[in-house]
Each structure stands twice: as structure tokens, then as C-alpha cells.
Amino acid sequence: MSVTLPLEQLCCPACRGDLRETGIAEAELRCEACNRTYPVILGIPDLRIFADPYIGLEADRAKGKRLAALAADTDFAGLLAAYYAMPDTEDSPAQAKQFTAGLLAAPARARAVLAQWQALAGRPAAPQERFLEIGCGTAPLLIAAAKQFGAALGVDIAFRWLVVARKRLQEAGCDVPLICACAEALPLRSGTRDVVAAESTFEVTRDPTVALGEARRVMKSSGALWLTTPNRLSLGPDPHLGLPAGGWWPRPLVEAWAQRRGELAPQRQLQTAGSLRTLLETAGFRDIRVALPDIADAQRAALAPASSAAAGIYQMVKDLPGLHELMLTVAPTLLATAAPAT
């Protein structure tokens, strides 16, 4: 089994029992307490207790295998293009174009947000610390984190995206373990991670409070939570649909808009700056700080001209005296840090 994360760091996501390696034809992990089994596919343990909301377990695994078959003969950009060219891809051509540009520009954004988290929390990276990203997607943040922390680990509910992430990590020369798992049931031992991070993840979980509680559980008492999330009160275009002020619209209207355009409406629970603080407090966090993220030049370059111009204005005014609180109310994205309550 090609898993570089020691088994003693893992546990059953259902009961937190010990896992052991079994399987003859195909590798699997079996819980010694509840006897559940979890497959290891292409070297990635699939420790999910439920599926991605957009695709079933077997369909997701099959798609990941198709991508893996293409990975040896192409680079990350080519594999990304192959993903969006697949006939069973969930996104419309317009969304695919938008998301591709964002994903290719993501490393610059990841480096910028990692630095801003550290500044906001007053906590620089330490070479002995363990970093966990929940909802790692195609792994741009893991690449940035792997260069600063002693160990990094990525978790995502989408197996297919982990196959793409592995290609990006390989090209960057990063040996980072990847695990397919649910944010609400992390297959990790309690109190084992120093920093837990998530970019635009908790709002798309089934239950953000439970997912944040899991982040708190696997974190050391001296640990830190770093996250970004779309702002429900943003006046800008919706990051998934391009819908102006999309968070203000009732869910049925958002779904109708997406359906007319042949797009997939995201399943999510958007937060405001105030509700995010409340959510974090409820999940057991303190020292909560909410700020506005920077927009990296490379990220702006990937935007349409109008959006790029708006991003430039945002970057100029976001920290001006007297405007910061207003911007915190209506900005596209919120950035937050917090510490576990004792």
C-alpha cells in the first residue's frame, strides 16, 4: 500500500478505532473495533463515510482511475483540461473555463493567503509542526505549506480531485500524503495537528459546526485554525455562478438561475463576518480574528477585465481607515484565524 502517513496516525472515521492493513487482490484498511473496511485506491486511502454531494462513491472512484490513466502522459494543466473535457463532468463549459483559470493561478493565491494567516494569527510556521488542510482540492496550499512546515497532509471528499492534486504535488517535488475523507468525520487521531487550514471548504460541508468540531478535535491544545470562506453579503459576482450579489438571493432563485444557464448550483451555507465568528465560537474556538484577504497579482491576471479592475480597487481600499469595516461587510471573501478554547 503506497501510503506515506503512518497507520498509527489514522483511525476509523466512524468509531475512531485502530486500522490495520488487509486485502489480497486490492489493499484495504479494516477497523479492529467496528470491522468496517475502507479501500486504498491508487495509493490513496478512501476513508469516507458518505459521498461527495455531486457524485456517488463508485462513480467518483472510476473517474479518478480514468484521470490516473492519463496522468503519466500529461502535465497538471493537461490533466485539468482532461478532467473538464470528460462527458460526465458536473460543470458547464463556462464554469470549466472560469474554474480552470482560477486553479492555474491558485499557487500564487495560496502563498499569499498562507502569509496573511500567519501575520493575522501572529504565528509563523515552525519546521517541527504538522499542517493539515481540509478540502485540499488540487493542492496549491499544500505545496506552499510543505515548504514551511515539518509535515503536511491533505484531505478532500472528492477522490477524483486528489488524483489531480497528486499530479500537481509531483510536479512541485512535494511528497505529501493525501486522504479521501469527510470533513465531518476525519480519520485522524485527536490532538495530533498543529495547524488546520481550509480554503473555501467549511461552507460546502454537510454540517459546518460538526466539521469545525472535527478540526478542533484533531488539533493540539496549542494549535491554530486558519480558514477562508465566501462572504454571504458580498456585492460582487458569485464565485461559482457569476451571479451578482449571489449570497443575497434566495436558494430557489439561485437554482433557477443556474438551471437556465446549464450550470450546477453549489450546495453550501454561506457566512457573514458576524455569523462566522458565532460559528467558530460554537465549535469551540477563541481568539477569533476576521480579516480581508489580499488578491495576488497572478490571481487578478486570471480574471475577466471587469473583475480584475474591481479586484484592483478592492485591494487599494480594503485597509483604508474608515472603510475597513464596510469592506468586511460586503467583501467577496473572509479570512479568519482562531485558537482552540481550553
PDB file of N, CA and C in Angstrom, residues 120 203 212 227-235 247-248 269-282 287-293 314 323-338:
ATOM      1  N   LEU A 120      -1.821  37.459  10.586  1.00  0.00           N
ATOM      2  CA  LEU A 120      -3.019  37.748  11.366  1.00  0.00           C
ATOM      3  C   LEU A 120      -2.995  37.023  12.703  1.00  0.00           C
ATOM      4  N   GLU A 203     -18.010  25.965   4.276  1.00  0.00           N
ATOM      5  CA  GLU A 203     -19.354  26.360   3.821  1.00  0.00           C
ATOM      6  C   GLU A 203     -19.998  25.317   2.917  1.00  0.00           C
ATOM      7  N   LEU A 212     -16.157  21.838  11.823  1.00  0.00           N
ATOM      8  CA  LEU A 212     -15.249  22.645  12.631  1.00  0.00           C
ATOM      9  C   LEU A 212     -14.920  21.947  13.947  1.00  0.00           C
ATOM     10  N   LEU A 227      -8.671  29.757   8.057  1.00  0.00           N
ATOM     11  CA  LEU A 227      -9.654  29.463   7.007  1.00  0.00           C
ATOM     12  C   LEU A 227      -9.990  30.700   6.186  1.00  0.00           C
ATOM     13  N   THR A 228     -10.517  30.444   4.997  1.00  0.00           N
ATOM     14  CA  THR A 228     -11.180  31.462   4.189  1.00  0.00           C
ATOM     15  C   THR A 228     -12.555  30.927   3.824  1.00  0.00           C
ATOM     16  N   THR A 229     -13.486  31.854   3.560  1.00  0.00           N
ATOM     17  CA  THR A 229     -14.835  31.450   3.165  1.00  0.00           C
ATOM     18  C   THR A 229     -15.488  32.586   2.400  1.00  0.00           C
ATOM     19  N   PRO A 230     -16.312  32.294   1.391  1.00  0.00           N
ATOM     20  CA  PRO A 230     -17.022  33.364   0.693  1.00  0.00           C
ATOM     21  C   PRO A 230     -17.960  34.108   1.640  1.00  0.00           C
ATOM     22  N   ASN A 231     -18.093  35.395   1.421  1.00  0.00           N
ATOM     23  CA  ASN A 231     -18.949  36.240   2.242  1.00  0.00           C
ATOM     24  C   ASN A 231     -20.373  36.241   1.685  1.00  0.00           C
ATOM     25  N   ARG A 232     -21.343  35.869   2.505  1.00  0.00           N
ATOM     26  CA  ARG A 232     -22.740  35.828   2.042  1.00  0.00           C
ATOM     27  C   ARG A 232     -23.228  37.197   1.596  1.00  0.00           C
ATOM     28  N   LEU A 233     -22.707  38.273   2.178  1.00  0.00           N
ATOM     29  CA  LEU A 233     -23.181  39.617   1.855  1.00  0.00           C
ATOM     30  C   LEU A 233     -22.340  40.301   0.781  1.00  0.00           C
ATOM     31  N   SER A 234     -21.485  39.546   0.105  1.00  0.00           N
ATOM     32  CA  SER A 234     -20.672  40.124  -0.957  1.00  0.00           C
ATOM     33  C   SER A 234     -21.550  40.730  -2.047  1.00  0.00           C
ATOM     34  N   LEU A 235     -21.136  41.905  -2.534  1.00  0.00           N
ATOM     35  CA  LEU A 235     -21.845  42.546  -3.635  1.00  0.00           C
ATOM     36  C   LEU A 235     -21.262  42.143  -4.987  1.00  0.00           C
ATOM     37  N   GLY A 247     -25.065  35.775  -2.838  1.00  0.00           N
ATOM     38  CA  GLY A 247     -25.430  35.369  -1.488  1.00  0.00           C
ATOM     39  C   GLY A 247     -26.692  36.017  -0.966  1.00  0.00           C
ATOM     40  N   TRP A 248     -27.123  37.077  -1.606  1.00  0.00           N
ATOM     41  CA  TRP A 248     -28.341  37.774  -1.185  1.00  0.00           C
ATOM     42  C   TRP A 248     -29.594  37.101  -1.745  1.00  0.00           C
ATOM     43  N   GLN A 269     -23.460  26.682   2.680  1.00  0.00           N
ATOM     44  CA  GLN A 269     -24.033  27.528   3.727  1.00  0.00           C
ATOM     45  C   GLN A 269     -23.091  28.702   3.935  1.00  0.00           C
ATOM     46  N   LEU A 270     -23.379  29.800   3.250  1.00  0.00           N
ATOM     47  CA  LEU A 270     -22.501  30.956   3.290  1.00  0.00           C
ATOM     48  C   LEU A 270     -22.614  31.696   4.622  1.00  0.00           C
ATOM     49  N   GLN A 271     -21.519  32.351   5.008  1.00  0.00           N
ATOM     50  CA  GLN A 271     -21.449  33.061   6.276  1.00  0.00           C
ATOM     51  C   GLN A 271     -21.171  34.546   6.057  1.00  0.00           C
ATOM     52  N   THR A 272     -21.566  35.353   7.034  1.00  0.00           N
ATOM     53  CA  THR A 272     -21.137  36.746   7.126  1.00  0.00           C
ATOM     54  C   THR A 272     -19.993  36.815   8.140  1.00  0.00           C
ATOM     55  N   ALA A 273     -19.391  37.987   8.273  1.00  0.00           N
ATOM     56  CA  ALA A 273     -18.316  38.125   9.264  1.00  0.00           C
ATOM     57  C   ALA A 273     -18.842  37.816  10.664  1.00  0.00           C
ATOM     58  N   GLY A 274     -20.051  38.297  10.978  1.00  0.00           N
ATOM     59  CA  GLY A 274     -20.625  38.053  12.293  1.00  0.00           C
ATOM     60  C   GLY A 274     -20.999  36.610  12.521  1.00  0.00           C
ATOM     61  N   SER A 275     -21.659  35.993  11.535  1.00  0.00           N
ATOM     62  CA  SER A 275     -22.076  34.594  11.714  1.00  0.00           C
ATOM     63  C   SER A 275     -20.880  33.658  11.738  1.00  0.00           C
ATOM     64  N   LEU A 276     -19.797  34.025  11.057  1.00  0.00           N
ATOM     65  CA  LEU A 276     -18.583  33.209  11.086  1.00  0.00           C
ATOM     66  C   LEU A 276     -17.989  33.201  12.496  1.00  0.00           C
ATOM     67  N   ARG A 277     -17.949  34.361  13.122  1.00  0.00           N
ATOM     68  CA  ARG A 277     -17.447  34.413  14.499  1.00  0.00           C
ATOM     69  C   ARG A 277     -18.300  33.544  15.420  1.00  0.00           C
ATOM     70  N   THR A 278     -19.613  33.642  15.267  1.00  0.00           N
ATOM     71  CA  THR A 278     -20.520  32.840  16.102  1.00  0.00           C
ATOM     72  C   THR A 278     -20.317  31.352  15.854  1.00  0.00           C
ATOM     73  N   LEU A 279     -20.170  30.982  14.598  1.00  0.00           N
ATOM     74  CA  LEU A 279     -19.960  29.578  14.234  1.00  0.00           C
ATOM     75  C   LEU A 279     -18.684  29.040  14.870  1.00  0.00           C
ATOM     76  N   LEU A 280     -17.626  29.815  14.827  1.00  0.00           N
ATOM     77  CA  LEU A 280     -16.354  29.385  15.393  1.00  0.00           C
ATOM     78  C   LEU A 280     -16.434  29.278  16.918  1.00  0.00           C
ATOM     79  N   GLU A 281     -17.106  30.209  17.545  1.00  0.00           N
ATOM     80  CA  GLU A 281     -17.282  30.128  18.999  1.00  0.00           C
ATOM     81  C   GLU A 281     -18.068  28.882  19.386  1.00  0.00           C
ATOM     82  N   THR A 282     -19.131  28.597  18.641  1.00  0.00           N
ATOM     83  CA  THR A 282     -19.962  27.418  18.915  1.00  0.00           C
ATOM     84  C   THR A 282     -19.157  26.132  18.767  1.00  0.00           C
ATOM     85  N   ASP A 287     -10.112  33.551  20.497  1.00  0.00           N
ATOM     86  CA  ASP A 287      -9.137  34.420  19.838  1.00  0.00           C
ATOM     87  C   ASP A 287      -9.413  34.479  18.332  1.00  0.00           C
ATOM     88  N   ILE A 288     -10.671  34.722  18.007  1.00  0.00           N
ATOM     89  CA  ILE A 288     -11.115  34.707  16.610  1.00  0.00           C
ATOM     90  C   ILE A 288     -10.819  36.052  15.962  1.00  0.00           C
ATOM     91  N   ARG A 289     -10.134  36.012  14.846  1.00  0.00           N
ATOM     92  CA  ARG A 289      -9.793  37.223  14.100  1.00  0.00           C
ATOM     93  C   ARG A 289     -10.277  37.061  12.663  1.00  0.00           C
ATOM     94  N   VAL A 290     -11.033  38.039  12.188  1.00  0.00           N
ATOM     95  CA  VAL A 290     -11.577  38.004  10.823  1.00  0.00           C
ATOM     96  C   VAL A 290     -11.027  39.193  10.055  1.00  0.00           C
ATOM     97  N   ALA A 291     -10.506  38.951   8.866  1.00  0.00           N
ATOM     98  CA  ALA A 291      -9.880  39.999   8.070  1.00  0.00           C
ATOM     99  C   ALA A 291     -10.241  39.813   6.599  1.00  0.00           C
ATOM    100  N   LEU A 292      -9.668  40.685   5.785  1.00  0.00           N
ATOM    101  CA  LEU A 292      -9.904  40.633   4.338  1.00  0.00           C
ATOM    102  C   LEU A 292      -8.650  40.107   3.647  1.00  0.00           C
ATOM    103  N   PRO A 293      -8.771  39.085   2.825  1.00  0.00           N
ATOM    104  CA  PRO A 293      -7.583  38.544   2.149  1.00  0.00           C
ATOM    105  C   PRO A 293      -7.094  39.457   1.038  1.00  0.00           C
ATOM    106  N   TYR A 314     -10.611  46.944  -4.960  1.00  0.00           N
ATOM    107  CA  TYR A 314     -10.741  46.308  -3.642  1.00  0.00           C
ATOM    108  C   TYR A 314      -9.409  46.283  -2.910  1.00  0.00           C
ATOM    109  N   LEU A 323     -12.980  52.635   6.020  1.00  0.00           N
ATOM    110  CA  LEU A 323     -13.609  51.771   5.018  1.00  0.00           C
ATOM    111  C   LEU A 323     -13.463  50.290   5.347  1.00  0.00           C
ATOM    112  N   HIS A 324     -12.573  49.979   6.282  1.00  0.00           N
ATOM    113  CA  HIS A 324     -12.287  48.573   6.551  1.00  0.00           C
ATOM    114  C   HIS A 324     -13.524  47.816   7.020  1.00  0.00           C
ATOM    115  N   GLU A 325     -14.264  48.379   7.962  1.00  0.00           N
ATOM    116  CA  GLU A 325     -15.449  47.684   8.479  1.00  0.00           C
ATOM    117  C   GLU A 325     -16.503  47.511   7.407  1.00  0.00           C
ATOM    118  N   LEU A 326     -16.675  48.532   6.570  1.00  0.00           N
ATOM    119  CA  LEU A 326     -17.636  48.412   5.464  1.00  0.00           C
ATOM    120  C   LEU A 326     -17.199  47.319   4.501  1.00  0.00           C
ATOM    121  N   MET A 327     -15.916  47.292   4.181  1.00  0.00           N
ATOM    122  CA  MET A 327     -15.414  46.269   3.274  1.00  0.00           C
ATOM    123  C   MET A 327     -15.562  44.881   3.882  1.00  0.00           C
ATOM    124  N   LEU A 328     -15.394  44.782   5.195  1.00  0.00           N
ATOM    125  CA  LEU A 328     -15.543  43.489   5.861  1.00  0.00           C
ATOM    126  C   LEU A 328     -16.977  42.980   5.738  1.00  0.00           C
ATOM    127  N   THR A 329     -17.920  43.908   5.608  1.00  0.00           N
ATOM    128  CA  THR A 329     -19.327  43.526   5.480  1.00  0.00           C
ATOM    129  C   THR A 329     -19.644  43.002   4.084  1.00  0.00           C
ATOM    130  N   VAL A 330     -19.086  43.623   3.043  1.00  0.00           N
ATOM    131  CA  VAL A 330     -19.531  43.315   1.680  1.00  0.00           C
ATOM    132  C   VAL A 330     -18.425  42.739   0.794  1.00  0.00           C
ATOM    133  N   ALA A 331     -17.240  42.471   1.336  1.00  0.00           N
ATOM    134  CA  ALA A 331     -16.140  41.935   0.528  1.00  0.00           C
ATOM    135  C   ALA A 331     -16.447  40.520   0.038  1.00  0.00           C
ATOM    136  N   PRO A 332     -15.813  40.084  -1.043  1.00  0.00           N
ATOM    137  CA  PRO A 332     -16.111  38.752  -1.588  1.00  0.00           C
ATOM    138  C   PRO A 332     -15.736  37.593  -0.663  1.00  0.00           C
ATOM    139  N   THR A 333     -14.627  37.739   0.054  1.00  0.00           N
ATOM    140  CA  THR A 333     -14.094  36.621   0.837  1.00  0.00           C
ATOM    141  C   THR A 333     -13.685  37.089   2.223  1.00  0.00           C
ATOM    142  N   LEU A 334     -13.868  36.206   3.196  1.00  0.00           N
ATOM    143  CA  LEU A 334     -13.441  36.465   4.566  1.00  0.00           C
ATOM    144  C   LEU A 334     -12.283  35.544   4.908  1.00  0.00           C
ATOM    145  N   LEU A 335     -11.314  36.063   5.621  1.00  0.00           N
ATOM    146  CA  LEU A 335     -10.168  35.290   6.081  1.00  0.00           C
ATOM    147  C   LEU A 335     -10.186  35.312   7.599  1.00  0.00           C
ATOM    148  N   ALA A 336      -9.989  34.169   8.223  1.00  0.00           N
ATOM    149  CA  ALA A 336     -10.087  34.096   9.686  1.00  0.00           C
ATOM    150  C   ALA A 336      -9.023  33.183  10.262  1.00  0.00           C
ATOM    151  N   THR A 337      -8.634  33.501  11.494  1.00  0.00           N
ATOM    152  CA  THR A 337      -7.789  32.630  12.290  1.00  0.00           C
ATOM    153  C   THR A 337      -8.424  32.468  13.662  1.00  0.00           C
ATOM    154  N   ALA A 338      -8.140  31.364  14.329  1.00  0.00           N
ATOM    155  CA  ALA A 338      -8.693  31.113  15.650  1.00  0.00           C
ATOM    156  C   ALA A 338      -7.823  30.089  16.364  1.00  0.00           C
TER     157      ALA A 338
END
